[in-house]
Amino acid sequence: MKMLYLGDVVGRAGREAVTARLPKLREDWRLDFVVVNGENASHGMGLTGAHAKLFLDAGADVVTLGDHAFDQKDMLQFIETEPRIIRPLNYAKTAPGRGQGVFAARGGRKVLVAQALGRVFMNRAFDDPFSAVDATLRAHPRGGMVQAAIVDIHCEATSEKMGMGHFCDGRASLVVGSHTHVPTADAQILPGGTAFQSDAGMCGDYNSVIGMDRAEPLRRFVTGMGKGRFVPAEGEATLCGTYVETDDRTGAATRVAAVRLGGRLAEAHP
Ligand SMILES: [Fe+2]
Ligand SMILES: [Fe+2]
């Protein structure tokens, strides 16, 4: 299977890049399955139902969220009506929606998508992501019940992400990091056949501080005092993500590549 994961979409610039480019990418790269992380798509914080629909209409099979899952209050209800939206498994015991799902890819094949929040340097104490992901992967064996399995590990620390990659090696098809908004140069296939990249990067304007107009973050760094809200940067976005090919029989990855298209970053494609 040919699959694409797109990292955190930030604001209007990110939304426009996804809706403008994803339909053609799906065709040109003959993608069987697409996941988009939408946790910063609406004003940089959270995701509205209307913006989620934009991504699903543009060719996303699943939209994942993150620590900003419910910053847009409308998602609290919307997620209960739209099973193609996944929030972290360990967000909160009482959170609406689901942290995992099995979805249909082209040709009737089945793909497990799950998301977990890491705990290192995160602003809240979440439940253990490793046991949550372990239970999910045990219930959906790769090459058995599902043809492929994708784990989105949403956290700050590359060490924790790499730990999750190795923890899932041989069981997931792809473990991909999100949340830091900066793509890492470590896309690889781990020994057990799990594709891994510490962070896919964002779909947003890189003339910014992780997608936000740089004025307010800089003011806070330099003076220690905030004056206004963070607002997404509005320049042309780079579409950042991870491309993976898998063997349907085993669910193992056979190819992985970082993707960076448009905007300011050096281009990379499969
Ligand atoms: Fe996040
Ligand atoms: Fe994010």
Coordinates of C-alpha atoms and ligand atoms in Angstrom, one line a residue:
M1 CA 0.0 0.0 0.0
K2 CA 1.1 3.5 -0.7
M3 CA 0.3 5.8 2.2
L4 CA 0.9 9.5 3.1
Y5 CA 0.9 11.1 6.5
L6 CA 0.8 14.9 6.6
G7 CA 2.0 16.7 9.8
D8 CA 0.2 19.3 11.9
V9 CA -1.7 21.7 9.6
V10 CA -1.3 25.2 10.9
G11 CA -3.9 27.9 10.2
R12 CA -5.2 29.1 6.9
A13 CA -1.9 28.8 5.1
G14 CA -1.7 25.1 6.0
R15 CA -5.3 24.4 5.2
E16 CA -5.0 26.0 1.8
A17 CA -1.9 24.0 1.0
V18 CA -3.6 20.7 1.9
T19 CA -6.8 21.4 0.0
A20 CA -5.0 22.7 -3.0
R21 CA -2.4 19.9 -3.3
L22 CA -3.7 16.8 -1.7
P23 CA -6.3 15.8 -4.4
K24 CA -3.5 15.8 -7.1
L25 CA -1.0 14.1 -4.8
R26 CA -3.5 11.3 -4.2
E27 CA -3.7 10.8 -7.9
D28 CA -0.1 11.4 -9.0
W29 CA 1.4 9.1 -6.2
R30 CA -1.5 6.6 -6.5
L31 CA -2.1 6.9 -2.7
D32 CA -4.2 4.2 -1.1
F33 CA -4.5 5.9 2.2
V34 CA -3.9 9.4 3.6
V35 CA -3.8 10.6 7.2
V36 CA -3.7 14.4 8.0
N37 CA -2.9 15.8 11.5
G38 CA -5.3 18.7 11.9
E39 CA -4.7 19.8 15.5
N40 CA -3.6 23.4 14.7
A41 CA -5.7 23.9 11.5
S42 CA -8.2 26.3 13.0
H43 CA -6.6 29.6 14.0
G44 CA -3.5 27.6 15.0
M45 CA -5.4 25.9 17.9
G46 CA -7.6 22.9 17.5
L47 CA -9.9 21.9 14.6
T48 CA -13.4 22.9 13.8
G49 CA -15.8 20.4 12.2
A50 CA -16.0 22.6 9.0
H51 CA -12.2 22.5 8.6
A52 CA -12.1 18.8 9.3
K53 CA -14.6 18.3 6.4
L54 CA -12.2 20.3 4.1
F55 CA -9.5 17.7 4.7
L56 CA -11.8 14.7 4.3
D57 CA -13.2 16.2 1.1
A58 CA -9.6 16.8 -0.2
G59 CA -8.7 13.2 0.2
A60 CA -7.8 12.5 3.8
D61 CA -9.1 9.1 5.0
V62 CA -8.4 10.0 8.6
V63 CA -7.7 13.2 10.5
T64 CA -5.7 12.9 13.8
L65 CA -5.6 15.6 16.5
G66 CA -3.2 16.0 19.5
D67 CA -2.9 18.0 22.7
H68 CA -5.0 20.8 21.1
A69 CA -7.8 18.3 20.2
F70 CA -10.6 20.2 21.8
D71 CA -9.4 23.8 21.7
Q72 CA -12.2 24.4 19.3
K73 CA -15.2 23.5 21.4
D74 CA -17.3 22.4 18.4
M75 CA -15.0 19.4 18.1
L76 CA -16.4 18.0 21.4
Q77 CA -19.6 17.2 19.6
F78 CA -18.3 16.9 16.0
I79 CA -16.0 14.0 16.9
E80 CA -18.9 11.9 18.0
T81 CA -20.6 12.2 14.6
E82 CA -17.4 11.7 12.4
P83 CA -15.6 8.4 13.0
R84 CA -12.8 9.4 10.7
I85 CA -11.4 11.8 13.3
I86 CA -9.1 10.3 15.9
R87 CA -8.0 12.0 19.2
P88 CA -5.2 10.7 21.4
L89 CA -5.8 7.3 23.1
N90 CA -4.6 8.8 26.4
Y91 CA -6.1 12.3 26.1
A92 CA -8.4 12.0 29.1
K93 CA -10.6 9.2 30.5
T94 CA -13.8 11.2 29.8
A95 CA -12.8 12.6 26.4
P96 CA -15.3 12.2 23.6
G97 CA -14.4 10.4 20.4
R98 CA -11.9 7.5 19.9
G99 CA -8.2 7.2 20.0
Q100 CA -8.0 4.5 17.3
G101 CA -10.0 3.1 14.4
V102 CA -9.8 0.6 11.6
F103 CA -10.5 2.3 8.2
A104 CA -10.9 1.1 4.7
A105 CA -8.1 1.8 2.2
R106 CA -8.5 1.5 -1.6
G107 CA -9.3 -2.0 -2.6
G108 CA -11.0 -2.9 0.7
R109 CA -7.8 -3.2 2.6
K110 CA -7.9 -2.3 6.3
V111 CA -5.7 0.2 8.1
L112 CA -5.5 0.7 11.8
V113 CA -4.8 4.3 12.8
A114 CA -4.0 5.2 16.5
Q115 CA -2.6 8.3 18.2
A116 CA -1.0 8.7 21.6
L117 CA 0.4 11.7 23.5
G118 CA 3.8 11.4 25.0
R119 CA 4.6 12.7 28.4
V120 CA 8.1 14.2 28.4
F121 CA 8.1 18.0 28.5
M122 CA 4.3 18.0 27.9
N123 CA 2.2 20.6 29.7
R124 CA -0.2 18.0 31.3
A125 CA 0.3 14.6 32.8
F126 CA -1.2 12.1 30.4
D127 CA -1.7 8.4 31.0
D128 CA 1.0 6.0 29.9
P129 CA 1.1 6.1 26.1
F130 CA 3.1 2.8 25.8
S131 CA 0.5 0.6 27.4
A132 CA -2.3 2.3 25.5
V133 CA -0.5 1.7 22.1
D134 CA 0.5 -1.8 23.2
A135 CA -3.2 -2.8 23.8
T136 CA -4.2 -1.4 20.4
L137 CA -1.5 -3.1 18.4
R138 CA -2.2 -6.5 20.2
A139 CA -5.8 -6.2 19.2
H140 CA -5.0 -5.5 15.6
P141 CA -2.1 -7.6 14.4
R142 CA -0.3 -6.3 11.3
G143 CA -0.7 -8.7 8.3
G144 CA -3.6 -10.3 10.1
M145 CA -6.7 -8.3 11.1
V146 CA -5.3 -5.2 9.3
Q147 CA -3.1 -4.9 6.3
A148 CA -1.3 -1.9 7.8
A149 CA -1.1 0.0 11.1
I150 CA -0.2 3.7 11.6
V151 CA 0.7 5.1 15.0
D152 CA 0.9 8.9 15.4
I153 CA 3.0 9.7 18.5
H154 CA 2.3 13.3 19.5
C155 CA 4.9 14.8 21.8
E156 CA 7.9 17.1 22.3
A157 CA 10.8 14.8 22.9
T158 CA 12.5 13.0 20.0
S159 CA 13.8 10.4 22.6
E160 CA 10.2 9.4 23.6
K161 CA 9.2 9.2 19.9
M162 CA 12.1 7.0 19.0
G163 CA 11.3 4.9 22.0
M164 CA 7.8 4.5 20.7
G165 CA 9.2 3.6 17.3
H166 CA 11.2 0.7 18.7
F167 CA 8.4 -0.3 21.0
C168 CA 6.1 -0.8 18.0
D169 CA 8.8 -2.2 15.6
G170 CA 7.5 -5.4 14.0
R171 CA 3.9 -4.5 14.9
A172 CA 3.1 -1.2 13.3
S173 CA 3.8 -0.3 9.6
L174 CA 4.5 3.4 10.4
V175 CA 5.3 5.2 13.6
V176 CA 5.4 8.9 12.9
G177 CA 5.9 11.8 15.3
S178 CA 3.9 15.0 15.3
H179 CA 3.6 18.1 17.5
T180 CA 7.0 19.8 17.2
H181 CA 6.2 21.2 13.7
V182 CA 9.8 20.6 12.5
P183 CA 10.6 17.7 10.2
T184 CA 13.4 15.4 11.3
A185 CA 16.0 13.8 8.9
D186 CA 15.7 10.3 10.4
A187 CA 13.1 8.6 8.2
Q188 CA 14.0 5.0 8.2
I189 CA 12.7 1.4 8.3
L190 CA 13.5 -0.1 11.7
P191 CA 14.8 -3.7 11.9
G192 CA 11.3 -5.3 12.4
G193 CA 9.9 -3.5 9.3
T194 CA 8.3 -0.5 11.0
A195 CA 8.8 2.8 9.1
F196 CA 9.7 5.6 11.4
Q197 CA 10.3 9.4 11.4
S198 CA 10.6 11.3 14.7
D199 CA 8.6 14.2 13.4
A200 CA 6.8 14.7 10.1
G201 CA 6.9 18.5 10.3
M202 CA 4.0 20.8 9.8
C203 CA 1.9 21.9 6.9
G204 CA 2.4 25.6 7.5
D205 CA 4.4 28.7 6.8
Y206 CA 8.1 28.2 8.0
N207 CA 8.8 31.9 8.1
S208 CA 7.4 31.8 11.6
V209 CA 8.0 30.3 15.1
I210 CA 6.6 26.7 14.5
G211 CA 3.8 28.1 12.3
M212 CA 2.9 31.2 14.4
D213 CA 3.6 34.7 13.3
R214 CA 7.0 35.4 14.9
A215 CA 6.2 38.7 16.5
E216 CA 4.4 37.5 19.6
P217 CA 6.6 34.4 20.3
L218 CA 9.7 36.5 19.9
R219 CA 8.3 39.2 22.3
R220 CA 7.7 36.5 24.9
F221 CA 11.1 34.9 24.5
V222 CA 12.9 38.3 24.6
T223 CA 11.0 40.2 27.2
G224 CA 9.3 37.4 29.1
M225 CA 6.0 39.3 28.7
G226 CA 3.2 38.6 26.3
K227 CA 1.1 41.3 24.7
G228 CA -1.2 39.5 22.4
R229 CA -2.4 36.2 21.1
F230 CA -0.4 33.8 18.9
V231 CA -1.7 34.0 15.3
P232 CA -0.8 31.7 12.5
A233 CA 1.8 33.0 9.9
E234 CA 0.1 33.6 6.6
G235 CA 2.9 33.0 4.1
E236 CA 3.0 30.1 1.7
A237 CA 3.0 26.8 3.5
T238 CA 5.3 23.9 3.1
L239 CA 3.4 20.6 3.0
C240 CA 5.4 18.3 5.3
G241 CA 4.8 14.6 5.8
T242 CA 6.0 11.0 5.6
Y243 CA 5.4 8.7 2.7
V244 CA 5.5 4.9 3.2
E245 CA 4.9 1.8 1.1
T246 CA 3.9 -1.4 2.8
D247 CA 3.6 -5.1 1.9
D248 CA -0.1 -6.1 2.3
R249 CA 0.7 -9.6 3.3
T250 CA 2.9 -8.7 6.3
G251 CA 2.1 -5.0 6.9
A252 CA 5.8 -4.3 7.0
A253 CA 7.2 -1.1 5.4
T254 CA 9.2 -1.6 2.2
R255 CA 9.9 2.1 1.6
V256 CA 9.8 5.4 3.6
A257 CA 10.6 8.9 2.6
A258 CA 10.2 12.4 4.1
V259 CA 8.0 14.7 2.1
R260 CA 8.4 18.5 1.9
L261 CA 6.6 20.4 -0.9
G262 CA 6.2 24.1 -1.6
G263 CA 7.0 27.1 0.7
R264 CA 10.4 27.7 2.1
L265 CA 11.9 24.3 3.0
A266 CA 14.1 22.3 0.6
E267 CA 11.9 20.0 -1.4
A268 CA 11.8 16.3 -0.7
H269 CA 9.6 13.7 -2.4
P270 CA 9.4 9.9 -2.6
Ligands
FE1 FE 0.5 19.4 19.7
FE2 FE 0.8 20.9 16.5

